[in-house]
C-alpha cells in the first residue's frame, strides 16, 4: 500500500523538474524574457554539453558487470516483439512509414530525463542502475536501429525518384560525397551515374548547390535548410534568424554551413535546422554522368540530372507579398521560414515524386539495388550521423570507462570527477528547462488533431506498459522489479524519435504531440500506475 510519505517523496522528486519546465514556458510565453536567439543559445548548451555530460555521468557510475539480466531481457523482448509484429504488417501492407512511427510511439520513452528521478523516488536507488542500463541500450542499439530505418526509407525514396522502374537493379555501387550527411532530403541532393560496358551503374550522391530558384537566390534572404544529426540526446535546438517573431525550437545538435549573413544567428555548425544563405553555383554541377560506347571505348557524356529536393508547405503568404501558388510553391522552402509564423510540426517536408508513383514514391514495377549495395549505403549514412553526435561519444566513453573502472577498481581522478559533476548536476534541470522553451514556442500543443493524439496516448500509456508487463512475466520477473518495469514503460515520449521524424518528414506532428502533451499527462498517469501496483 502506498503511504502519504511515499507519495510526497515522489512529488519532491518530480515537482522541481516540472517547475523548471513551467518557468521556461512562462519566461517565453507570458513574460517574454528570452528572445528566440537566446533560446537557441540555451538549447545549444543543453544539447552539446548538459545532456552528453549527464549521460556520461550516469553510465560511468553504473557497473556493467552487474546488469539485471531479466530486466534487460524483458525490455528487449517487448521492443523486439513490437518490431516483429509491425514488420509482418509492413510486409503485408507495405506500410514502412507507420512501422517506424508506431515503433517510436510504443517503445521509446524518455528514460534519461524522466525515468531516473521518477523511478528512484518510487522504488529506491537500485532503479537508477536499471534505468542507466536501458539508456545504454537505447543509445547504442534502439536509436541506431531507428536511424537505420529512417535512412532506409530515405534511400528508397531517392532511388525510386531518380532510378524508376528496372534501372535501379543495375546499380552496383554508391559513392557518397563527404559533405552528404544524410539522405533525409533537407539538403537537396543530386546523383551522377556512370554506366560501364557491362551495363552496371555506379552512382555518386552529392549535394545540389544550384537547385534553388533564381528568384530566391537573387533575393537578400535565400535560406536553405540543413540536416540535423542528433541521435541520442533527449533535446534539440535550432539556429534562427534574428528577424523571426516565432522561434521554432529544436533541441538537437547537427551539422551545417558557415553563416554568411549578419542577420543570422551565430550558432554556425552545431544547430539542428539552421537556415543559412547559399550562393548559387554553375548549372554544370547538376550534370549527370552517363556513357556512350563508341568503337569499344566507353566515353562519358554529361546530361542534366534530376534533383531530389524538398517542397516546404506553408498555409500563408510569403514575406513581401504573393500567394503561395504556382512558382511561389517552388520558393516556399526558402521563404516561409522568414515570412511565416506558423512553424508547426506537421508533415512539412515532402520529397517530390514522379507521376504514377505512390505515397512513398513506390511504383508497381519498381526494382531496387542488391541488398548488400543498399546495406552499404545505409550504414555509411548512419555512421556519418552518429559520428557527428556528441551523445554517441558520451555514451561510448561512459561505457568504456565503466568497464575499465569496475574491472580493475580504478577510481576517476577527483579533478575530472568534479569537473564532470558540476555540469551533470545541472543536466536534469536544464533539460526540463529546454523542454519548457520547446513547448512555449509551438503554435499548438496538439498538432496532429485530437483523434490521432488520443490514439497516440493510448499506445504510449496503455500499450507500452501492457507489452512490458507481458514480457516481464514471460522472463519470470516479479515484485518491485516488475512494478518498476511497468512504470518506466509509461514514461512520456522520448524526444529523439521526434527529432528523427522532423528531419525525415515522417509524421512529426504525431511525435510532437507525444512529446508535449505526453509530458503533461505522464506524471498523473505514472502516479496511477504507482498506486495501483502498490495495492
Short mmCIF file of C-alpha atoms in Angstrom, two decimals:
data_model
loop_
_atom_site.label_atom_id
_atom_site.label_comp_id
_atom_site.label_asym_id
_atom_site.label_seq_id
_atom_site.Cartn_x
_atom_site.Cartn_y
_atom_site.Cartn_z
CA UNK A 1 0.00 0.00 0.00
CA UNK A 2 1.34 3.43 -0.95
CA UNK A 3 1.57 5.74 2.05
CA UNK A 4 1.34 9.51 2.14
CA UNK A 5 5.10 9.68 2.76
CA UNK A 6 5.76 7.62 -0.38
CA UNK A 7 3.54 9.90 -2.43
CA UNK A 8 5.22 13.00 -1.00
CA UNK A 9 8.66 11.57 -1.80
CA UNK A 10 7.66 11.12 -5.44
CA UNK A 11 6.30 14.65 -5.64
CA UNK A 12 9.52 16.02 -4.11
CA UNK A 13 11.47 14.38 -6.92
CA UNK A 14 9.22 15.41 -9.81
CA UNK A 15 7.81 18.83 -8.91
CA UNK A 16 11.23 20.56 -9.20
CA UNK A 17 11.62 19.20 -12.73
CA UNK A 18 8.16 20.41 -13.75
CA UNK A 19 8.86 23.71 -12.03
CA UNK A 20 11.90 24.19 -14.30
CA UNK A 21 9.75 23.38 -17.33
CA UNK A 22 6.96 25.74 -16.22
CA UNK A 23 9.47 28.51 -15.52
CA UNK A 24 10.88 28.22 -19.05
CA UNK A 25 7.39 28.12 -20.55
CA UNK A 26 6.33 31.27 -18.70
CA UNK A 27 9.55 33.12 -19.45
CA UNK A 28 8.84 32.85 -23.17
CA UNK A 29 5.04 32.62 -23.43
CA UNK A 30 3.97 35.12 -20.78
CA UNK A 31 6.87 37.28 -19.65
CA UNK A 32 8.83 37.49 -22.95
CA UNK A 33 12.14 37.29 -21.08
CA UNK A 34 14.02 35.24 -23.68
CA UNK A 35 14.31 36.08 -27.36
CA UNK A 36 14.49 33.32 -29.99
CA UNK A 37 18.27 33.67 -30.29
CA UNK A 38 18.66 33.43 -26.52
CA UNK A 39 16.52 30.31 -26.51
CA UNK A 40 18.73 28.89 -29.23
CA UNK A 41 21.81 29.52 -27.12
CA UNK A 42 20.28 27.82 -24.08
CA UNK A 43 19.15 24.84 -26.10
CA UNK A 44 22.51 24.51 -27.76
CA UNK A 45 24.29 24.45 -24.41
CA UNK A 46 21.96 21.71 -23.20
CA UNK A 47 22.36 19.67 -26.39
CA UNK A 48 26.13 19.99 -26.67
CA UNK A 49 27.18 19.89 -23.01
CA UNK A 50 24.50 19.25 -20.39
CA UNK A 51 22.84 16.10 -21.73
CA UNK A 52 26.01 14.40 -23.05
CA UNK A 53 27.81 15.04 -19.75
CA UNK A 54 24.74 13.87 -17.83
CA UNK A 55 24.68 10.66 -19.89
CA UNK A 56 28.39 10.10 -19.32
CA UNK A 57 27.98 10.70 -15.59
CA UNK A 58 25.24 8.10 -15.15
CA UNK A 59 26.78 5.50 -17.47
CA UNK A 60 30.27 5.81 -15.98
CA UNK A 61 28.88 5.19 -12.48
CA UNK A 62 26.95 2.07 -13.48
CA UNK A 63 28.59 -1.34 -13.01
CA UNK A 64 28.23 -3.15 -16.36
CA UNK A 65 29.25 -6.46 -14.77
CA UNK A 66 26.17 -6.48 -12.53
CA UNK A 67 23.44 -5.84 -15.04
CA UNK A 68 19.95 -7.12 -14.27
CA UNK A 69 19.58 -9.81 -16.91
CA UNK A 70 15.83 -10.32 -16.52
CA UNK A 71 15.07 -6.60 -16.64
CA UNK A 72 17.15 -6.10 -19.79
CA UNK A 73 15.70 -9.23 -21.37
CA UNK A 74 12.13 -8.12 -20.66
CA UNK A 75 12.74 -4.68 -22.17
CA UNK A 76 14.45 -6.16 -25.22
CA UNK A 77 11.74 -8.78 -25.66
CA UNK A 78 8.94 -6.21 -25.58
CA UNK A 79 10.63 -3.98 -28.15
CA UNK A 80 11.58 -6.92 -30.37
CA UNK A 81 8.01 -8.24 -30.27
CA UNK A 82 6.59 -4.87 -31.30
CA UNK A 83 9.13 -4.57 -34.12
CA UNK A 84 8.45 -8.13 -35.28
CA UNK A 85 4.68 -7.67 -35.41
CA UNK A 86 4.97 -4.32 -37.15
CA UNK A 87 7.43 -5.83 -39.65
CA UNK A 88 4.93 -8.54 -40.58
CA UNK A 89 2.27 -5.88 -41.02
CA UNK A 90 4.69 -3.80 -43.10
CA UNK A 91 5.49 -6.74 -45.38
CA UNK A 92 1.79 -7.48 -45.90
CA UNK A 93 0.59 -3.89 -46.27
CA UNK A 94 3.74 -2.04 -47.36
CA UNK A 95 3.37 0.49 -44.53
CA UNK A 96 7.00 1.23 -43.66
CA UNK A 97 6.08 4.76 -42.58
CA UNK A 98 3.67 3.57 -39.91
CA UNK A 99 6.05 0.84 -38.78
CA UNK A 100 8.61 3.49 -37.87
CA UNK A 101 6.09 5.82 -36.22
CA UNK A 102 4.27 3.15 -34.21
CA UNK A 103 7.54 1.63 -33.01
CA UNK A 104 8.72 5.07 -31.88
CA UNK A 105 5.49 5.84 -30.03
CA UNK A 106 5.08 2.48 -28.33
CA UNK A 107 8.62 1.52 -27.37
CA UNK A 108 10.95 4.52 -26.93
CA UNK A 109 10.18 6.56 -23.77
CA UNK A 110 12.12 9.44 -22.21
CA UNK A 111 14.20 7.25 -19.90
CA UNK A 112 17.13 9.53 -19.14
CA UNK A 113 15.45 12.78 -18.13
CA UNK A 114 12.20 11.46 -16.61
CA UNK A 115 12.85 7.82 -15.81
CA UNK A 116 15.84 8.07 -13.47
CA UNK A 117 14.45 10.61 -10.96
CA UNK A 118 10.91 9.21 -11.05
CA UNK A 119 11.81 5.54 -10.52
CA UNK A 120 14.44 6.45 -7.94
CA UNK A 121 11.78 8.23 -5.86
CA UNK A 122 9.23 5.45 -6.26
CA UNK A 123 11.25 2.27 -5.77
CA UNK A 124 14.68 3.21 -4.50
CA UNK A 125 18.27 3.72 -5.55
CA UNK A 126 18.61 0.36 -7.33
CA UNK A 127 16.31 1.58 -10.12
CA UNK A 128 18.91 4.15 -11.20
CA UNK A 129 21.14 1.31 -12.34
CA UNK A 130 18.23 -0.28 -14.20
CA UNK A 131 17.38 2.97 -15.97
CA UNK A 132 21.01 3.57 -16.92
CA UNK A 133 21.14 0.11 -18.45
CA UNK A 134 18.09 0.96 -20.55
CA UNK A 135 19.64 4.30 -21.55
CA UNK A 136 22.76 2.50 -22.80
CA UNK A 137 20.67 0.07 -24.83
CA UNK A 138 18.55 2.88 -26.25
CA UNK A 139 21.54 4.95 -27.27
CA UNK A 140 23.62 2.16 -28.76
CA UNK A 141 21.00 -0.23 -30.16
CA UNK A 142 17.46 1.12 -30.47
CA UNK A 143 18.14 4.68 -31.61
CA UNK A 144 20.70 3.36 -34.08
CA UNK A 145 18.15 0.87 -35.40
CA UNK A 146 15.56 3.64 -35.67
CA UNK A 147 18.02 5.79 -37.59
CA UNK A 148 18.74 2.82 -39.87
CA UNK A 149 15.01 2.54 -40.69
CA UNK A 150 14.75 6.25 -41.43
CA UNK A 151 17.78 6.17 -43.72
CA UNK A 152 16.46 3.07 -45.48
CA UNK A 153 13.20 4.87 -46.14
CA UNK A 154 15.04 7.96 -47.41
CA UNK A 155 17.32 5.87 -49.66
CA UNK A 156 14.32 4.04 -51.08
CA UNK A 157 12.58 7.30 -51.95
CA UNK A 158 15.71 8.73 -53.55
CA UNK A 159 16.24 5.64 -55.71
CA UNK A 160 12.59 5.44 -56.73
CA UNK A 161 12.65 9.06 -57.87
CA UNK A 162 15.95 9.07 -59.73
CA UNK A 163 16.09 5.46 -60.95
CA UNK A 164 12.48 4.39 -61.58
CA UNK A 165 11.45 1.00 -62.89
CA UNK A 166 14.11 -1.62 -63.60
CA UNK A 167 17.03 0.81 -63.78
CA UNK A 168 17.87 0.63 -60.08
CA UNK A 169 18.52 -3.12 -60.24
CA UNK A 170 21.69 -2.40 -62.26
CA UNK A 171 23.26 -0.20 -59.57
CA UNK A 172 26.37 -1.89 -58.17
CA UNK A 173 27.93 0.89 -56.10
CA UNK A 174 27.06 4.16 -54.40
CA UNK A 175 29.72 6.80 -53.87
CA UNK A 176 28.72 9.47 -51.38
CA UNK A 177 30.46 12.83 -51.10
CA UNK A 178 31.93 13.60 -47.70
CA UNK A 179 29.61 16.57 -47.13
CA UNK A 180 26.47 14.44 -47.58
CA UNK A 181 25.49 13.60 -44.01
CA UNK A 182 22.03 12.16 -44.58
CA UNK A 183 19.56 11.21 -47.29
CA UNK A 184 16.70 12.87 -45.42
CA UNK A 185 16.27 15.42 -48.23
CA UNK A 186 16.69 18.60 -46.20
CA UNK A 187 19.74 19.35 -48.30
CA UNK A 188 18.81 18.98 -51.99
CA UNK A 189 20.73 16.03 -53.42
CA UNK A 190 21.54 15.03 -56.96
CA UNK A 191 23.11 11.95 -58.48
CA UNK A 192 25.76 11.37 -61.10
CA UNK A 193 25.68 7.91 -62.64
CA UNK A 194 28.19 6.11 -64.85
CA UNK A 195 27.22 3.05 -66.88
CA UNK A 196 30.11 0.75 -67.81
CA UNK A 197 30.28 -1.58 -70.79
CA UNK A 198 28.66 -4.41 -68.81
CA UNK A 199 25.57 -2.35 -68.03
CA UNK A 200 26.40 -1.86 -64.35
CA UNK A 201 25.71 1.56 -62.86
CA UNK A 202 27.91 3.43 -60.38
CA UNK A 203 26.09 6.29 -58.66
CA UNK A 204 27.60 9.31 -56.97
CA UNK A 205 25.38 11.14 -54.49
CA UNK A 206 26.23 14.74 -53.69
CA UNK A 207 24.71 17.98 -52.52
CA UNK A 208 22.95 20.11 -55.10
CA UNK A 209 24.04 23.70 -54.59
CA UNK A 210 22.28 25.03 -57.69
CA UNK A 211 18.80 23.69 -57.07
CA UNK A 212 17.38 26.86 -55.56
CA UNK A 213 15.27 29.05 -57.84
CA UNK A 214 16.97 32.13 -59.27
CA UNK A 215 14.34 34.44 -57.85
CA UNK A 216 15.04 33.20 -54.37
CA UNK A 217 18.82 33.20 -54.53
CA UNK A 218 18.83 36.68 -56.01
CA UNK A 219 16.95 38.00 -53.03
CA UNK A 220 18.65 39.11 -49.87
CA UNK A 221 17.07 36.29 -47.91
CA UNK A 222 17.73 32.93 -49.60
CA UNK A 223 17.58 30.27 -46.93
CA UNK A 224 18.49 26.60 -47.26
CA UNK A 225 17.60 24.12 -44.52
CA UNK A 226 20.31 21.73 -43.48
CA UNK A 227 20.29 18.37 -41.81
CA UNK A 228 20.38 17.71 -38.11
CA UNK A 229 22.50 14.89 -36.80
CA UNK A 230 21.10 14.30 -33.36
CA UNK A 231 20.74 10.73 -32.45
CA UNK A 232 20.75 10.14 -28.73
CA UNK A 233 20.21 13.43 -26.91
CA UNK A 234 16.83 13.90 -25.36
CA UNK A 235 16.71 17.54 -26.52
CA UNK A 236 17.26 19.61 -29.62
CA UNK A 237 17.85 23.20 -30.82
CA UNK A 238 17.62 25.40 -33.90
CA UNK A 239 19.65 28.16 -35.47
CA UNK A 240 17.24 31.03 -36.10
CA UNK A 241 17.41 34.34 -37.97
CA UNK A 242 17.08 37.35 -35.72
CA UNK A 243 14.05 38.64 -37.61
CA UNK A 244 11.83 35.68 -36.75
CA UNK A 245 8.96 36.62 -34.50
CA UNK A 246 8.24 32.99 -33.62
CA UNK A 247 11.05 30.61 -32.80
CA UNK A 248 10.73 27.04 -33.99
CA UNK A 249 12.84 25.45 -31.26
CA UNK A 250 14.52 22.13 -31.87
CA UNK A 251 16.78 20.77 -29.12
CA UNK A 252 19.30 18.65 -31.09
CA UNK A 253 22.80 19.07 -32.40
CA UNK A 254 23.51 18.94 -36.12
CA UNK A 255 25.94 19.86 -38.82
CA UNK A 256 25.63 22.90 -41.05
CA UNK A 257 27.26 25.64 -43.07
CA UNK A 258 29.12 28.74 -42.13
CA UNK A 259 26.92 31.78 -41.87
CA UNK A 260 27.46 34.46 -44.47
CA UNK A 261 24.73 36.83 -43.39
CA UNK A 262 24.93 39.16 -40.40
CA UNK A 263 21.20 38.70 -39.89
CA UNK A 264 21.56 35.05 -38.93
CA UNK A 265 22.13 33.59 -35.50
CA UNK A 266 25.76 32.84 -34.84
CA UNK A 267 25.48 29.17 -33.98
CA UNK A 268 27.37 28.16 -37.08
CA UNK A 269 27.87 24.41 -37.29
CA UNK A 270 26.09 22.84 -34.37
CA UNK A 271 22.40 23.72 -34.59
CA UNK A 272 19.90 21.31 -35.93
CA UNK A 273 17.85 23.00 -38.64
CA UNK A 274 19.95 26.02 -39.33
CA UNK A 275 18.61 28.34 -42.00
CA UNK A 276 21.52 29.77 -43.94
CA UNK A 277 22.03 31.51 -47.30
CA UNK A 278 23.68 29.52 -50.05
CA UNK A 279 25.32 31.11 -53.13
CA UNK A 280 24.20 29.89 -56.50
CA UNK A 281 26.70 27.77 -58.37
CA UNK A 282 27.07 26.94 -62.03
CA UNK A 283 24.47 24.70 -63.56
CA UNK A 284 27.29 22.43 -64.62
CA UNK A 285 27.11 20.93 -61.13
CA UNK A 286 23.73 19.49 -61.96
CA UNK A 287 25.04 17.31 -64.79
CA UNK A 288 24.67 13.61 -64.62
CA UNK A 289 27.34 11.29 -65.98
CA UNK A 290 26.09 8.76 -68.49
CA UNK A 291 28.09 6.77 -71.01
CA UNK A 292 28.25 6.41 -74.74
CA UNK A 293 30.09 3.45 -76.25
CA UNK A 294 31.97 4.20 -79.44
CA UNK A 295 34.24 1.62 -81.07
CA UNK A 296 34.66 -0.30 -77.87
CA UNK A 297 35.67 2.76 -75.82
CA UNK A 298 33.42 3.97 -73.02
CA UNK A 299 33.25 7.75 -73.22
CA UNK A 300 31.40 9.65 -70.53
CA UNK A 301 28.93 12.27 -71.65
CA UNK A 302 27.05 14.71 -69.46
CA UNK A 303 23.31 15.16 -69.17
CA UNK A 304 21.33 17.17 -66.67
CA UNK A 305 20.41 15.13 -63.60
CA UNK A 306 17.15 15.49 -61.69
CA UNK A 307 17.49 16.90 -58.22
CA UNK A 308 15.86 15.40 -55.17
CA UNK A 309 14.65 18.44 -53.24
CA UNK A 310 12.12 19.26 -50.60
CA UNK A 311 8.83 21.10 -51.00
CA UNK A 312 8.18 23.15 -47.87
CA UNK A 313 4.50 23.81 -47.40
CA UNK A 314 3.09 26.86 -45.70
CA UNK A 315 -0.53 27.98 -45.42
CA UNK A 316 0.01 31.68 -45.88
CA UNK A 317 1.81 34.29 -47.93
CA UNK A 318 5.47 34.98 -48.35
CA UNK A 319 7.06 37.96 -46.81
CA UNK A 320 7.00 40.66 -49.41
CA UNK A 321 3.69 39.64 -50.99
CA UNK A 322 2.36 36.95 -53.24
CA UNK A 323 0.29 33.86 -52.61
CA UNK A 324 1.98 30.51 -52.23
CA UNK A 325 0.96 29.10 -55.54
CA UNK A 326 2.44 28.40 -58.92
CA UNK A 327 6.11 29.33 -58.98
CA UNK A 328 5.71 30.54 -55.42
CA UNK A 329 5.26 26.96 -54.25
CA UNK A 330 8.74 26.25 -55.54
CA UNK A 331 10.10 29.07 -53.41
CA UNK A 332 8.38 28.13 -50.18
CA UNK A 333 11.29 26.20 -48.76
CA UNK A 334 13.36 29.35 -48.83
CA UNK A 335 10.79 31.91 -47.80
CA UNK A 336 8.27 30.53 -45.31
CA UNK A 337 10.92 30.28 -42.58
CA UNK A 338 11.27 34.04 -42.80
CA UNK A 339 7.80 35.19 -43.71
CA UNK A 340 5.62 32.81 -41.71
CA UNK A 341 4.94 32.40 -38.04
CA UNK A 342 3.19 29.04 -38.39
CA UNK A 343 6.27 26.88 -37.97
CA UNK A 344 4.41 23.87 -36.67
CA UNK A 345 5.36 20.22 -36.59
CA UNK A 346 3.04 18.98 -39.27
CA UNK A 347 4.40 16.91 -42.15
CA UNK A 348 6.03 19.88 -43.84
CA UNK A 349 8.82 18.10 -45.70
CA UNK A 350 7.78 16.06 -48.68
CA UNK A 351 10.01 14.77 -51.43
CA UNK A 352 8.87 15.41 -54.95
CA UNK A 353 7.94 12.18 -56.64
CA UNK A 354 7.31 11.32 -60.22
CA UNK A 355 3.83 10.91 -61.56
CA UNK A 356 2.42 7.44 -61.32
CA UNK A 357 4.08 6.69 -58.03
CA UNK A 358 2.52 6.17 -54.67
CA UNK A 359 2.77 7.98 -51.35
CA UNK A 360 6.39 7.00 -50.79
CA UNK A 361 7.25 7.11 -54.45
CA UNK A 362 6.63 3.39 -54.89
CA UNK A 363 5.90 2.08 -58.33
CA UNK A 364 4.25 -1.18 -59.28
CA UNK A 365 7.32 -2.35 -61.23
CA UNK A 366 9.99 -0.63 -59.15
CA UNK A 367 13.15 -2.64 -58.56
CA UNK A 368 15.89 -1.91 -56.04
CA UNK A 369 19.66 -2.49 -55.97
CA UNK A 370 21.02 -5.62 -54.38
CA UNK A 371 20.71 -5.93 -50.62
CA UNK A 372 24.45 -5.57 -49.98
CA UNK A 373 24.59 -2.38 -52.07
CA UNK A 374 21.70 -0.86 -50.12
CA UNK A 375 23.15 -2.03 -46.81
CA UNK A 376 26.48 -0.36 -47.52
CA UNK A 377 24.77 2.90 -48.48
CA UNK A 378 22.62 2.98 -45.34
CA UNK A 379 25.47 2.01 -42.99
CA UNK A 380 27.60 4.84 -44.37
CA UNK A 381 24.82 7.36 -43.78
CA UNK A 382 24.06 6.08 -40.28
CA UNK A 383 27.74 6.09 -39.38
CA UNK A 384 28.17 9.68 -40.53
CA UNK A 385 25.21 10.91 -38.49
CA UNK A 386 26.32 9.08 -35.36
CA UNK A 387 29.88 10.31 -35.72
CA UNK A 388 28.65 13.92 -35.53
CA UNK A 389 26.55 13.42 -32.43
CA UNK A 390 28.13 14.27 -29.04
CA UNK A 391 25.90 11.76 -27.26
CA UNK A 392 27.44 8.95 -29.28
CA UNK A 393 30.81 9.77 -27.79
CA UNK A 394 29.49 10.36 -24.28
CA UNK A 395 27.67 7.01 -24.24
CA UNK A 396 30.60 5.04 -25.65
CA UNK A 397 33.18 6.77 -23.44
CA UNK A 398 31.00 6.26 -20.36
CA UNK A 399 30.59 2.57 -21.14
CA UNK A 400 34.31 2.11 -21.81
CA UNK A 401 35.25 3.88 -18.58
CA UNK A 402 32.78 1.83 -16.53
CA UNK A 403 34.19 -1.39 -17.99
CA UNK A 404 37.72 -0.34 -17.04
CA UNK A 405 36.81 1.17 -13.70
CA UNK A 406 34.78 -1.72 -12.31
CA UNK A 407 37.11 -4.37 -13.79
CA UNK A 408 40.31 -3.10 -12.21
CA UNK A 409 38.78 -1.00 -9.41
CA UNK A 410 40.16 2.27 -10.79
CA UNK A 411 38.58 5.44 -9.49
CA UNK A 412 38.12 8.54 -11.58
CA UNK A 413 40.58 11.31 -10.65
CA UNK A 414 38.94 13.91 -8.41
CA UNK A 415 39.86 16.72 -10.80
CA UNK A 416 37.95 15.04 -13.64
CA UNK A 417 35.15 13.75 -11.42
CA UNK A 418 34.14 17.13 -10.01
CA UNK A 419 34.58 18.87 -13.36
CA UNK A 420 32.00 16.48 -14.81
CA UNK A 421 29.79 16.67 -11.75
CA UNK A 422 29.35 20.43 -11.90
CA UNK A 423 27.89 20.15 -15.40
CA UNK A 424 25.91 16.96 -14.86
CA UNK A 425 24.24 18.35 -11.73
CA UNK A 426 22.63 20.98 -13.92
CA UNK A 427 21.74 18.48 -16.64
CA UNK A 428 18.27 17.39 -15.49
CA UNK A 429 17.09 20.88 -14.63
CA UNK A 430 18.43 22.37 -17.87
CA UNK A 431 16.91 19.52 -19.90
CA UNK A 432 13.47 20.23 -18.43
CA UNK A 433 14.03 23.97 -18.90
CA UNK A 434 14.74 23.37 -22.59
CA UNK A 435 11.60 21.27 -22.88
CA UNK A 436 9.67 24.23 -21.44
CA UNK A 437 11.16 26.51 -24.10
CA UNK A 438 10.21 23.95 -26.72
CA UNK A 439 6.60 23.83 -25.50
CA UNK A 440 6.27 27.62 -25.31
CA UNK A 441 7.44 28.13 -28.87
CA UNK A 442 4.99 25.75 -30.52
CA UNK A 443 1.84 27.18 -32.15
CA UNK A 444 -0.33 24.47 -30.57
CA UNK A 445 0.01 21.68 -28.02
CA UNK A 446 -1.90 19.08 -30.03
CA UNK A 447 -0.53 19.36 -33.54
CA UNK A 448 -1.95 16.17 -35.02
CA UNK A 449 -5.63 16.54 -34.04
CA UNK A 450 -7.48 15.18 -31.04
CA UNK A 451 -8.28 11.78 -32.55
CA UNK A 452 -4.72 10.96 -33.53
CA UNK A 453 -3.46 12.39 -30.23
CA UNK A 454 -5.83 10.13 -28.30
CA UNK A 455 -4.63 7.09 -30.25
CA UNK A 456 -1.03 8.05 -29.58
CA UNK A 457 -1.65 8.47 -25.85
CA UNK A 458 -3.38 5.08 -25.66
CA UNK A 459 -0.46 3.41 -27.40
CA UNK A 460 2.09 5.23 -25.26
CA UNK A 461 0.49 4.93 -21.81
CA UNK A 462 -1.53 1.71 -22.16
CA UNK A 463 0.03 -0.33 -24.95
CA UNK A 464 3.62 0.17 -23.78
CA UNK A 465 3.02 -0.90 -20.14
CA UNK A 466 0.87 -3.87 -21.20
CA UNK A 467 3.58 -5.18 -23.54
CA UNK A 468 6.26 -4.61 -20.91
CA UNK A 469 4.25 -6.39 -18.22
CA UNK A 470 3.67 -9.37 -20.53
CA UNK A 471 7.37 -9.57 -21.43
CA UNK A 472 8.34 -9.28 -17.75
CA UNK A 473 6.05 -12.14 -16.78
CA UNK A 474 7.44 -14.28 -19.61
CA UNK A 475 11.01 -13.92 -18.29
CA UNK A 476 9.85 -14.53 -14.72
CA UNK A 477 10.28 -11.05 -13.27
CA UNK A 478 8.26 -10.35 -10.13
CA UNK A 479 7.89 -7.95 -7.26
CA UNK A 480 9.32 -4.44 -7.26
CA UNK A 481 11.33 -5.10 -10.43
CA UNK A 482 8.10 -5.86 -12.27
CA UNK A 483 6.50 -2.69 -10.94
CA UNK A 484 9.50 -0.59 -12.00
CA UNK A 485 9.43 -2.12 -15.48
CA UNK A 486 5.75 -1.27 -15.96
CA UNK A 487 6.11 2.32 -14.71
CA UNK A 488 9.14 3.02 -16.91
CA UNK A 489 7.15 1.81 -19.91
CA UNK A 490 4.56 4.50 -19.09
CA UNK A 491 7.08 7.36 -19.26
CA UNK A 492 6.39 10.13 -21.82
CA UNK A 493 7.52 10.01 -25.42
CA UNK A 494 11.27 10.27 -25.99
CA UNK A 495 12.43 13.33 -27.91
CA UNK A 496 15.00 11.59 -30.11
CA UNK A 497 12.32 9.78 -32.19
CA UNK A 498 10.58 13.13 -32.70
CA UNK A 499 13.82 14.74 -33.88
CA UNK A 500 14.29 11.96 -36.42
CA UNK A 501 10.66 12.25 -37.52
CA UNK A 502 11.07 16.01 -38.02
CA UNK A 503 14.27 15.57 -40.02
CA UNK A 504 12.87 12.94 -42.36
CA UNK A 505 9.39 14.48 -42.66
CA UNK A 506 7.59 11.42 -41.28
CA UNK A 507 4.58 12.16 -39.02
CA UNK A 508 6.36 14.86 -36.98
CA UNK A 509 3.02 16.21 -35.75
CA UNK A 510 2.23 12.90 -34.04
CA UNK A 511 5.62 12.71 -32.33
CA UNK A 512 5.47 16.40 -31.39
CA UNK A 513 2.13 15.85 -29.65
CA UNK A 514 3.58 12.81 -27.92
CA UNK A 515 6.44 14.90 -26.52
CA UNK A 516 4.45 17.96 -25.43
CA UNK A 517 1.09 16.54 -24.38
CA UNK A 518 2.68 13.34 -23.12
CA UNK A 519 4.93 15.32 -20.79
CA UNK A 520 1.88 16.99 -19.27
CA UNK A 521 -0.12 13.81 -18.63
CA UNK A 522 2.75 11.44 -17.79
CA UNK A 523 3.05 12.41 -14.13
CA UNK A 524 -0.59 11.67 -13.20
CA UNK A 525 -0.54 8.51 -15.35
CA UNK A 526 2.63 7.14 -13.73
CA UNK A 527 1.23 8.02 -10.29
CA UNK A 528 -1.90 5.99 -11.08
CA UNK A 529 0.25 3.02 -12.07
CA UNK A 530 2.31 3.50 -8.91
CA UNK A 531 -0.77 3.45 -6.70
CA UNK A 532 -2.44 0.51 -8.47
CA UNK A 533 0.72 -1.61 -8.42
CA UNK A 534 1.15 -0.86 -4.72
CA UNK A 535 -2.28 -2.18 -3.73
#
